[in-house]
CSV table of N, CA and C in Angstrom, one decimal:
chain,number,residue,atom,x,y,z
A,3,MET,N,7.8,103.9,-104.1
A,3,MET,CA,7.1,104.2,-102.9
A,3,MET,C,7.1,105.8,-102.7
A,4,SER,N,6.5,106.2,-101.7
A,4,SER,CA,6.3,107.6,-101.4
A,4,SER,C,7.7,108.4,-101.4
A,5,LYS,N,7.7,109.6,-101.9
A,5,LYS,CA,8.8,110.5,-101.8
A,5,LYS,C,10.0,110.0,-102.6
A,6,SER,N,9.9,108.9,-103.4
A,6,SER,CA,11.0,108.5,-104.2
A,6,SER,C,11.1,109.4,-105.4
A,7,GLN,N,12.2,109.5,-106.0
A,7,GLN,CA,12.4,110.3,-107.2
A,7,GLN,C,13.1,109.5,-108.3
A,8,ILE,N,12.4,109.4,-109.5
A,8,ILE,CA,12.9,108.7,-110.6
A,8,ILE,C,13.1,109.6,-111.8
A,9,GLY,N,14.3,109.6,-112.3
A,9,GLY,CA,14.6,110.5,-113.5
A,9,GLY,C,13.9,110.1,-114.8
A,10,SER,N,14.2,110.8,-115.8
A,10,SER,CA,13.7,110.5,-117.1
A,10,SER,C,14.5,109.4,-117.8
A,11,ARG,N,13.8,108.7,-118.8
A,11,ARG,CA,14.5,107.7,-119.6
A,11,ARG,C,15.0,106.5,-118.8
A,12,CYS,N,14.4,106.2,-117.7
A,12,CYS,CA,14.8,105.0,-116.9
A,12,CYS,C,14.1,103.8,-117.4
A,13,ASN,N,14.7,102.7,-117.2
A,13,ASN,CA,14.2,101.4,-117.6
A,13,ASN,C,14.2,100.5,-116.3
A,14,ILE,N,13.0,100.2,-115.8
A,14,ILE,CA,12.9,99.5,-114.5
A,14,ILE,C,12.2,98.2,-114.7
A,15,GLY,N,12.9,97.1,-114.4
A,15,GLY,CA,12.3,95.7,-114.6
A,15,GLY,C,11.3,95.3,-113.6
A,16,GLN,N,10.8,94.1,-113.8
A,16,GLN,CA,9.7,93.6,-112.9
A,16,GLN,C,10.3,93.3,-111.5
A,17,ASN,N,9.4,93.3,-110.6
A,17,ASN,CA,9.7,92.9,-109.2
A,17,ASN,C,10.8,93.8,-108.6
A,18,VAL,N,10.8,95.1,-109.0
A,18,VAL,CA,11.8,96.0,-108.4
A,18,VAL,C,11.2,96.8,-107.3
A,19,VAL,N,11.9,96.9,-106.1
A,19,VAL,CA,11.4,97.7,-105.0
A,19,VAL,C,12.2,99.0,-104.9
A,20,ILE,N,11.5,100.1,-105.0
A,20,ILE,CA,12.2,101.4,-104.8
A,20,ILE,C,11.5,102.0,-103.6
A,21,SER,N,12.2,102.0,-102.5
A,21,SER,CA,11.7,102.4,-101.2
A,21,SER,C,11.5,104.0,-101.1
A,22,PRO,N,10.9,104.4,-100.1
A,22,PRO,CA,10.7,105.9,-99.9
A,22,PRO,C,12.0,106.6,-99.9
A,23,GLU,N,12.0,107.8,-100.5
A,23,GLU,CA,13.1,108.8,-100.4
A,23,GLU,C,14.3,108.3,-101.2
A,24,VAL,N,14.2,107.2,-102.0
A,24,VAL,CA,15.3,106.9,-102.9
A,24,VAL,C,15.3,107.9,-104.0
A,25,LYS,N,16.6,108.2,-104.5
A,25,LYS,CA,16.7,109.1,-105.6
A,25,LYS,C,17.4,108.4,-106.7
A,26,ILE,N,16.8,108.4,-107.9
A,26,ILE,CA,17.3,107.7,-109.1
A,26,ILE,C,17.5,108.8,-110.2
A,27,GLY,N,18.6,108.8,-110.8
A,27,GLY,CA,18.9,109.8,-111.9
A,27,GLY,C,18.3,109.4,-113.2
A,28,ASN,N,18.8,110.1,-114.2
A,28,ASN,CA,18.3,109.9,-115.6
A,28,ASN,C,19.0,108.7,-116.3
A,29,SER,N,18.3,108.1,-117.2
A,29,SER,CA,18.9,107.0,-118.0
A,29,SER,C,19.5,105.9,-117.2
A,30,VAL,N,18.8,105.5,-116.1
A,30,VAL,CA,19.2,104.4,-115.3
A,30,VAL,C,18.5,103.1,-115.7
A,31,LYS,N,19.2,102.0,-115.8
A,31,LYS,CA,18.6,100.7,-116.1
A,31,LYS,C,18.7,99.8,-114.9
A,32,ILE,N,17.5,99.4,-114.4
A,32,ILE,CA,17.4,98.6,-113.2
A,32,ILE,C,16.8,97.3,-113.7
A,33,GLN,N,17.5,96.2,-113.6
A,33,GLN,CA,17.0,94.9,-114.1
A,33,GLN,C,16.0,94.3,-113.0
A,34,ASN,N,15.4,93.2,-113.4
A,34,ASN,CA,14.4,92.5,-112.5
A,34,ASN,C,15.0,92.1,-111.1
A,35,ASN,N,14.0,92.2,-110.2
A,35,ASN,CA,14.2,91.7,-108.8
A,35,ASN,C,15.3,92.4,-108.0
A,36,VAL,N,15.4,93.7,-108.2
A,36,VAL,CA,16.4,94.6,-107.5
A,36,VAL,C,15.6,95.3,-106.4
A,37,SER,N,16.3,95.3,-105.2
A,37,SER,CA,15.8,96.0,-104.0
A,37,SER,C,16.7,97.3,-103.8
A,38,ILE,N,16.0,98.4,-103.8
A,38,ILE,CA,16.7,99.7,-103.5
A,38,ILE,C,16.0,100.3,-102.4
A,39,TYR,N,16.7,100.4,-101.2
A,39,TYR,CA,16.1,100.8,-100.0
A,39,TYR,C,16.4,102.3,-99.6
A,40,THR,N,15.6,102.8,-98.8
A,40,THR,CA,15.8,104.2,-98.3
A,40,THR,C,17.2,104.5,-97.9
A,41,GLY,N,17.7,105.6,-98.4
A,41,GLY,CA,19.1,106.0,-98.1
A,41,GLY,C,20.0,105.9,-99.3
A,42,VAL,N,19.5,105.2,-100.4
A,42,VAL,CA,20.3,105.0,-101.6
A,42,VAL,C,20.0,106.1,-102.6
A,43,THR,N,21.1,106.7,-103.2
A,43,THR,CA,21.0,107.6,-104.3
A,43,THR,C,21.8,107.0,-105.5
A,44,ILE,N,21.1,107.0,-106.6
A,44,ILE,CA,21.7,106.5,-107.8
A,44,ILE,C,21.8,107.6,-108.9
A,45,GLU,N,23.0,108.0,-109.3
A,45,GLU,CA,23.1,109.1,-110.2
A,45,GLU,C,22.8,108.6,-111.7
A,46,ASP,N,23.0,109.5,-112.7
A,46,ASP,CA,22.6,109.2,-114.0
A,46,ASP,C,23.4,108.0,-114.7
A,47,GLU,N,22.8,107.4,-115.6
A,47,GLU,CA,23.4,106.4,-116.5
A,47,GLU,C,24.0,105.2,-115.8
A,48,VAL,N,23.4,104.8,-114.7
A,48,VAL,CA,23.9,103.6,-113.9
A,48,VAL,C,23.1,102.4,-114.4
A,49,PHE,N,23.8,101.3,-114.4
A,49,PHE,CA,23.2,100.0,-114.8
A,49,PHE,C,23.3,99.1,-113.5
A,50,ILE,N,22.1,98.5,-113.1
A,50,ILE,CA,22.0,97.7,-112.0
A,50,ILE,C,21.5,96.3,-112.5
A,51,GLY,N,22.3,95.3,-112.3
A,51,GLY,CA,21.9,94.0,-112.9
A,51,GLY,C,20.9,93.3,-112.0
A,52,PRO,N,20.3,92.2,-112.6
A,52,PRO,CA,19.2,91.4,-112.0
A,52,PRO,C,19.6,91.0,-110.5
A,53,SER,N,18.6,91.1,-109.7
A,53,SER,CA,18.7,90.6,-108.3
A,53,SER,C,19.8,91.3,-107.4
A,54,ALA,N,20.3,92.4,-107.8
A,54,ALA,CA,21.2,93.2,-107.0
A,54,ALA,C,20.4,93.7,-105.8
A,55,VAL,N,21.1,93.9,-104.6
A,55,VAL,CA,20.5,94.3,-103.4
A,55,VAL,C,21.3,95.4,-102.8
A,56,PHE,N,20.7,96.4,-102.2
A,56,PHE,CA,21.3,97.4,-101.4
A,56,PHE,C,20.7,97.3,-100.0
A,57,THR,N,21.6,97.4,-99.0
A,57,THR,CA,21.2,97.4,-97.6
A,57,THR,C,21.1,98.8,-97.1
A,58,ASN,N,20.5,99.0,-96.0
A,58,ASN,CA,20.4,100.4,-95.4
A,58,ASN,C,20.6,100.5,-93.9
A,59,ILE,N,20.8,99.3,-93.3
A,59,ILE,CA,21.1,99.3,-91.8
A,59,ILE,C,22.3,98.4,-91.6
A,60,LEU,N,23.2,98.8,-90.8
A,60,LEU,CA,24.4,98.0,-90.6
A,60,LEU,C,24.2,96.8,-89.7
A,61,ASN,N,23.3,96.9,-88.8
A,61,ASN,CA,23.1,95.9,-87.8
A,61,ASN,C,21.6,95.6,-87.6
A,62,PRO,N,20.9,95.0,-88.6
A,62,PRO,CA,19.5,94.8,-88.6
A,62,PRO,C,19.1,93.7,-87.6
A,63,ARG,N,18.0,93.9,-86.9
A,63,ARG,CA,17.3,92.9,-86.1
A,63,ARG,C,15.8,93.0,-86.3
A,64,SER,N,15.2,91.9,-86.3
A,64,SER,CA,13.8,91.8,-86.5
A,64,SER,C,13.0,92.6,-85.4
A,65,ASN,N,13.4,92.4,-84.2
A,65,ASN,CA,12.7,93.0,-83.1
A,65,ASN,C,13.1,94.4,-82.6
A,66,VAL,N,14.0,95.0,-83.4
A,66,VAL,CA,14.6,96.4,-83.1
A,66,VAL,C,14.3,97.3,-84.3
A,67,SER,N,13.5,98.4,-84.0
A,67,SER,CA,13.3,99.3,-85.1
A,67,SER,C,14.4,100.3,-85.2
A,68,ARG,N,15.0,100.4,-86.4
A,68,ARG,CA,16.1,101.3,-86.6
A,68,ARG,C,15.8,102.2,-87.8
A,69,ARG,N,14.5,102.6,-88.0
A,69,ARG,CA,14.1,103.4,-89.1
A,69,ARG,C,14.8,104.7,-89.2
A,70,GLY,N,15.2,105.3,-88.1
A,70,GLY,CA,15.8,106.6,-88.1
A,70,GLY,C,17.3,106.5,-88.2
A,71,GLN,N,17.8,105.2,-88.5
A,71,GLN,CA,19.3,105.0,-88.6
A,71,GLN,C,19.7,104.5,-89.9
A,72,PHE,N,19.0,104.8,-91.0
A,72,PHE,CA,19.4,104.4,-92.3
A,72,PHE,C,20.7,105.0,-92.7
A,73,VAL,N,21.6,104.2,-93.3
A,73,VAL,CA,22.9,104.7,-93.7
A,73,VAL,C,22.9,104.9,-95.2
A,74,LYS,N,23.4,106.1,-95.6
A,74,LYS,CA,23.3,106.5,-97.0
A,74,LYS,C,24.4,105.7,-97.9
A,75,THR,N,23.9,105.4,-99.1
A,75,THR,CA,24.8,104.8,-100.1
A,75,THR,C,24.7,105.7,-101.4
A,76,LEU,N,25.8,105.9,-102.1
A,76,LEU,CA,25.8,106.7,-103.3
A,76,LEU,C,26.4,105.8,-104.4
A,77,VAL,N,25.7,105.8,-105.6
A,77,VAL,CA,26.2,105.1,-106.8
A,77,VAL,C,26.3,106.3,-107.8
A,78,LYS,N,27.6,106.5,-108.2
A,78,LYS,CA,27.9,107.7,-109.0
A,78,LYS,C,27.7,107.3,-110.5
A,79,ARG,N,27.6,108.4,-111.3
A,79,ARG,CA,27.3,108.4,-112.7
A,79,ARG,C,28.1,107.3,-113.5
A,80,GLY,N,27.3,106.5,-114.3
A,80,GLY,CA,27.9,105.6,-115.2
A,80,GLY,C,28.4,104.3,-114.6
A,81,ALA,N,28.2,104.1,-113.3
A,81,ALA,CA,28.6,102.8,-112.7
A,81,ALA,C,27.8,101.6,-113.2
A,82,THR,N,28.4,100.4,-113.1
A,82,THR,CA,27.7,99.2,-113.3
A,82,THR,C,27.7,98.3,-112.1
A,83,ILE,N,26.6,97.8,-111.7
A,83,ILE,CA,26.5,96.8,-110.6
A,83,ILE,C,26.0,95.5,-111.2
A,84,GLY,N,26.8,94.4,-111.1
A,84,GLY,CA,26.4,93.2,-111.8
A,84,GLY,C,25.3,92.4,-111.0
A,85,ALA,N,24.8,91.4,-111.7
A,85,ALA,CA,23.7,90.6,-111.2
A,85,ALA,C,24.1,89.9,-109.9
A,86,ASN,N,23.1,89.9,-109.0
A,86,ASN,CA,23.3,89.3,-107.6
A,86,ASN,C,24.3,90.0,-106.8
A,87,ALA,N,24.8,91.2,-107.1
A,87,ALA,CA,25.7,91.9,-106.2
A,87,ALA,C,24.9,92.4,-105.0
A,88,THR,N,25.6,92.5,-103.9
A,88,THR,CA,25.1,93.1,-102.7
A,88,THR,C,26.0,94.3,-102.3
A,89,VAL,N,25.3,95.4,-102.0
A,89,VAL,CA,26.0,96.6,-101.7
A,89,VAL,C,25.7,96.9,-100.2
A,90,ILE,N,26.7,96.8,-99.3
A,90,ILE,CA,26.5,97.1,-97.9
A,90,ILE,C,26.4,98.6,-97.8
A,91,CYS,N,25.5,99.1,-96.9
A,91,CYS,CA,25.2,100.5,-96.8
A,91,CYS,C,26.4,101.3,-96.4
A,92,GLY,N,26.4,102.6,-96.7
A,92,GLY,CA,27.5,103.5,-96.3
A,92,GLY,C,28.6,103.6,-97.4
A,93,ILE,N,28.4,102.9,-98.5
A,93,ILE,CA,29.4,102.8,-99.5
A,93,ILE,C,29.1,103.9,-100.6
A,94,THR,N,30.2,104.4,-101.2
A,94,THR,CA,30.2,105.1,-102.4
A,94,THR,C,30.8,104.3,-103.6
A,95,ILE,N,30.0,104.1,-104.6
A,95,ILE,CA,30.5,103.4,-105.8
A,95,ILE,C,30.8,104.5,-106.8
A,96,GLY,N,32.1,104.6,-107.2
A,96,GLY,CA,32.6,105.7,-108.0
A,96,GLY,C,32.1,105.7,-109.5
A,97,GLU,N,32.3,106.8,-110.1
A,97,GLU,CA,31.9,107.0,-111.5
A,97,GLU,C,32.6,106.0,-112.4
A,98,PHE,N,31.7,105.4,-113.3
A,98,PHE,CA,32.2,104.5,-114.3
A,98,PHE,C,32.9,103.2,-113.7
A,99,SER,N,32.7,103.0,-112.4
A,99,SER,CA,33.3,101.7,-111.9
A,99,SER,C,32.4,100.6,-112.3
A,100,PHE,N,32.9,99.4,-112.1
A,100,PHE,CA,32.3,98.1,-112.5
A,100,PHE,C,32.3,97.1,-111.4
A,101,VAL,N,31.2,96.8,-110.8
A,101,VAL,CA,31.1,95.8,-109.8
A,101,VAL,C,30.6,94.5,-110.4
A,102,GLY,N,31.4,93.4,-110.3
A,102,GLY,CA,31.1,92.2,-110.9
A,102,GLY,C,29.9,91.4,-110.3
A,103,ALA,N,29.4,90.5,-111.1
A,103,ALA,CA,28.2,89.7,-110.7
A,103,ALA,C,28.6,89.0,-109.4
A,104,GLY,N,27.6,89.0,-108.4
A,104,GLY,CA,27.8,88.2,-107.2
A,104,GLY,C,28.7,88.9,-106.2
A,105,CYS,N,29.3,90.0,-106.5
A,105,CYS,CA,30.2,90.7,-105.6
A,105,CYS,C,29.5,91.2,-104.3
A,106,VAL,N,30.2,91.2,-103.2
A,106,VAL,CA,29.7,91.8,-102.0
A,106,VAL,C,30.6,93.0,-101.7
A,107,VAL,N,30.0,94.2,-101.9
A,107,VAL,CA,30.7,95.4,-101.8
A,107,VAL,C,30.7,95.9,-100.4
A,108,THR,N,31.9,95.9,-99.7
A,108,THR,CA,32.0,96.2,-98.3
A,108,THR,C,32.7,97.5,-98.0
A,109,LYS,N,33.3,98.1,-99.1
A,109,LYS,CA,34.0,99.4,-98.9
A,109,LYS,C,33.8,100.2,-100.2
A,110,ASP,N,34.2,101.5,-100.1
A,110,ASP,CA,34.1,102.4,-101.3
A,110,ASP,C,34.8,101.8,-102.5
A,111,VAL,N,34.2,102.1,-103.7
A,111,VAL,CA,34.8,101.7,-104.9
A,111,VAL,C,35.3,102.9,-105.7
A,112,PRO,N,36.6,103.0,-106.0
A,112,PRO,CA,37.0,104.2,-106.7
A,112,PRO,C,36.4,104.3,-108.1
A,113,ALA,N,36.5,105.5,-108.6
A,113,ALA,CA,36.0,105.8,-110.0
A,113,ALA,C,36.9,104.9,-111.0
A,114,TYR,N,36.2,104.3,-111.9
A,114,TYR,CA,36.8,103.5,-113.0
A,114,TYR,C,37.3,102.1,-112.5
A,115,ALA,N,37.1,101.8,-111.2
A,115,ALA,CA,37.6,100.5,-110.7
A,115,ALA,C,36.8,99.3,-111.1
A,116,LEU,N,37.5,98.2,-111.3
A,116,LEU,CA,36.8,96.9,-111.5
A,116,LEU,C,36.9,96.1,-110.2
A,117,VAL,N,35.8,95.7,-109.6
A,117,VAL,CA,35.7,95.1,-108.3
A,117,VAL,C,34.9,93.8,-108.5
A,118,PHE,N,35.4,92.7,-107.9
A,118,PHE,CA,34.6,91.5,-107.9
A,118,PHE,C,35.0,90.6,-106.7
A,119,GLY,N,34.2,89.6,-106.4
A,119,GLY,CA,34.5,88.7,-105.3
A,119,GLY,C,33.7,88.9,-104.1
A,120,ASN,N,33.9,88.1,-103.1
A,120,ASN,CA,33.3,88.2,-101.8
A,120,ASN,C,34.3,88.0,-100.7
A,121,PRO,N,34.7,89.1,-100.0
A,121,PRO,CA,34.3,90.5,-100.2
A,121,PRO,C,34.9,91.0,-101.5
A,122,GLY,N,34.3,92.1,-102.0
A,122,GLY,CA,34.8,92.7,-103.3
A,122,GLY,C,36.2,93.2,-103.1
A,123,VAL,N,37.0,92.9,-104.2
A,123,VAL,CA,38.4,93.3,-104.2
A,123,VAL,C,38.6,93.9,-105.6
A,124,GLN,N,39.4,95.0,-105.6
A,124,GLN,CA,39.7,95.6,-106.9
A,124,GLN,C,40.7,94.8,-107.7
A,125,LYS,N,40.3,94.5,-108.9
A,125,LYS,CA,41.1,93.7,-109.8
A,125,LYS,C,41.6,94.4,-111.1
A,126,GLY,N,41.3,95.7,-111.2
A,126,GLY,CA,41.7,96.4,-112.4
A,126,GLY,C,40.9,97.7,-112.5
A,127,TRP,N,40.9,98.2,-113.8
A,127,TRP,CA,40.3,99.4,-114.1
A,127,TRP,C,39.4,99.3,-115.4
A,128,MET,N,38.4,100.1,-115.5
A,128,MET,CA,37.5,100.0,-116.7
A,128,MET,C,37.3,101.3,-117.3
A,129,SER,N,37.1,101.3,-118.7
A,129,SER,CA,36.8,102.5,-119.4
A,129,SER,C,35.3,102.9,-119.2
A,130,GLU,N,35.0,104.0,-119.7
A,130,GLU,CA,33.6,104.5,-119.6
A,130,GLU,C,32.7,103.6,-120.4
A,131,LEU,N,33.2,102.9,-121.4
A,131,LEU,CA,32.3,102.0,-122.2
A,131,LEU,C,32.4,100.6,-121.7
A,132,GLY,N,33.0,100.3,-120.6
A,132,GLY,CA,33.0,99.0,-119.9
A,132,GLY,C,34.0,98.0,-120.4
A,133,HIS,N,35.2,98.5,-120.9
A,133,HIS,CA,36.3,97.6,-121.3
A,133,HIS,C,37.4,97.7,-120.2
A,134,LYS,N,38.0,96.6,-120.0
A,134,LYS,CA,39.1,96.6,-119.0
A,134,LYS,C,40.3,97.4,-119.6
A,135,LEU,N,40.9,98.2,-118.8
A,135,LEU,CA,42.0,99.1,-119.2
A,135,LEU,C,43.3,98.4,-118.9
A,136,GLU,N,44.3,98.5,-119.8
A,136,GLU,CA,45.6,98.0,-119.6
A,136,GLU,C,46.6,99.2,-119.8
A,137,PHE,N,47.2,99.6,-118.7
A,137,PHE,CA,48.1,100.7,-118.7
A,137,PHE,C,49.5,100.3,-119.1
A,138,ASP,N,50.1,101.2,-120.0
A,138,ASP,CA,51.4,100.9,-120.5
A,138,ASP,C,52.5,101.6,-119.5
A,139,GLU,N,53.7,101.5,-119.9
A,139,GLU,CA,54.8,102.0,-119.1
A,139,GLU,C,54.7,103.5,-118.9
A,140,ASN,N,54.0,104.2,-119.8
A,140,ASN,CA,53.8,105.7,-119.6
A,140,ASN,C,52.5,106.0,-118.8
A,141,ARG,N,51.9,104.9,-118.2
A,141,ARG,CA,50.7,105.1,-117.4
A,141,ARG,C,49.5,105.5,-118.3
A,142,ILE,N,49.4,105.1,-119.5
A,142,ILE,CA,48.3,105.5,-120.4
A,142,ILE,C,47.6,104.2,-120.8
A,143,ALA,N,46.3,104.2,-120.9
A,143,ALA,CA,45.5,103.1,-121.4
A,143,ALA,C,44.5,103.7,-122.4
A,144,VAL,N,44.1,102.8,-123.4
A,144,VAL,CA,43.2,103.3,-124.4
A,144,VAL,C,42.0,102.3,-124.5
A,145,CYS,N,40.8,102.8,-124.4
A,145,CYS,CA,39.6,102.0,-124.6
A,145,CYS,C,39.6,101.5,-126.0
A,146,PRO,N,39.5,100.1,-126.2
A,146,PRO,CA,39.5,99.5,-127.5
A,146,PRO,C,38.3,99.9,-128.4
A,147,GLU,N,37.2,100.3,-127.7
A,147,GLU,CA,36.0,100.7,-128.5
A,147,GLU,C,36.0,102.2,-128.9
A,148,SER,N,36.2,103.0,-127.9
A,148,SER,CA,36.1,104.5,-128.2
A,148,SER,C,37.4,105.1,-128.6
A,149,GLN,N,38.5,104.5,-128.3
A,149,GLN,CA,39.9,105.0,-128.4
A,149,GLN,C,40.2,106.2,-127.4
A,150,GLN,N,39.3,106.3,-126.5
A,150,GLN,CA,39.5,107.3,-125.4
A,150,GLN,C,40.7,106.9,-124.6
A,151,GLN,N,41.5,107.9,-124.2
A,151,GLN,CA,42.7,107.6,-123.4
A,151,GLN,C,42.4,107.9,-122.0
A,152,TYR,N,43.1,107.1,-121.1
A,152,TYR,CA,43.0,107.3,-119.7
A,152,TYR,C,44.4,107.3,-119.1
A,153,THR,N,44.6,108.0,-118.0
A,153,THR,CA,45.9,108.0,-117.3
A,153,THR,C,45.7,107.6,-115.9
A,154,ILE,N,46.8,107.0,-115.3
A,154,ILE,CA,46.7,106.6,-113.9
A,154,ILE,C,47.9,107.2,-113.1
A,155,LYS,N,47.6,107.8,-112.0
A,155,LYS,CA,48.6,108.4,-111.1
A,155,LYS,C,48.1,108.1,-109.7
A,156,GLU,N,49.0,107.5,-108.9
A,156,GLU,CA,48.7,107.2,-107.5
A,156,GLU,C,47.4,106.5,-107.3
A,157,ASP,N,47.1,105.5,-108.1
A,157,ASP,CA,45.8,104.8,-108.1
A,157,ASP,C,44.6,105.6,-108.3
A,158,ILE,N,44.7,106.7,-109.1
A,158,ILE,CA,43.5,107.4,-109.5
A,158,ILE,C,43.6,107.5,-111.0
A,159,VAL,N,42.5,107.0,-111.6
A,159,VAL,CA,42.3,107.0,-113.1
A,159,VAL,C,41.5,108.2,-113.5
A,160,THR,N,42.0,108.9,-114.5
A,160,THR,CA,41.3,110.0,-115.1
A,160,THR,C,41.3,109.9,-116.6
A,161,ARG,N,40.2,110.4,-117.2
A,161,ARG,CA,40.1,110.4,-118.6
A,161,ARG,C,40.9,111.5,-119.2
A,162,VAL,N,41.7,111.3,-120.2
A,162,VAL,CA,42.5,112.4,-120.9
A,162,VAL,C,41.5,113.1,-121.8
A,163,VAL,N,41.5,114.5,-121.6
A,163,VAL,CA,40.6,115.3,-122.3
A,163,VAL,C,41.2,115.7,-123.7
């Protein structure tokens, strides 16, 4: 729709709604039947599964116009949002986090976090390539695909450079 921005190399499925003023980065994959409403920003390399939904009003009513009250949502680089997930507005979904299928996201998701359920609960950590991370006694985890190392300190995961 008008004033929306879509980056390069994006793949957008059928029956996708991209409302006015939505911002979508580069190399984003949006599967079929996804609704992305005004107030949502999606950074680069995000995957959004089929039938995922973003909201933009906290207290919608049919007979009350709240067009000036859209609440912003940010999906950071490399995140995955599973099929049929619902993201309540005002949320930030962290870099390379992984929201499971059917999850209802009601609060911010940290970078690299694995979240699923209704409401969404963090159940672990994910690598940048989408593998569950298992931290050892030295607080180090290794992605089984890339061999990239990660460290965890005070519930913050960072990639070892």
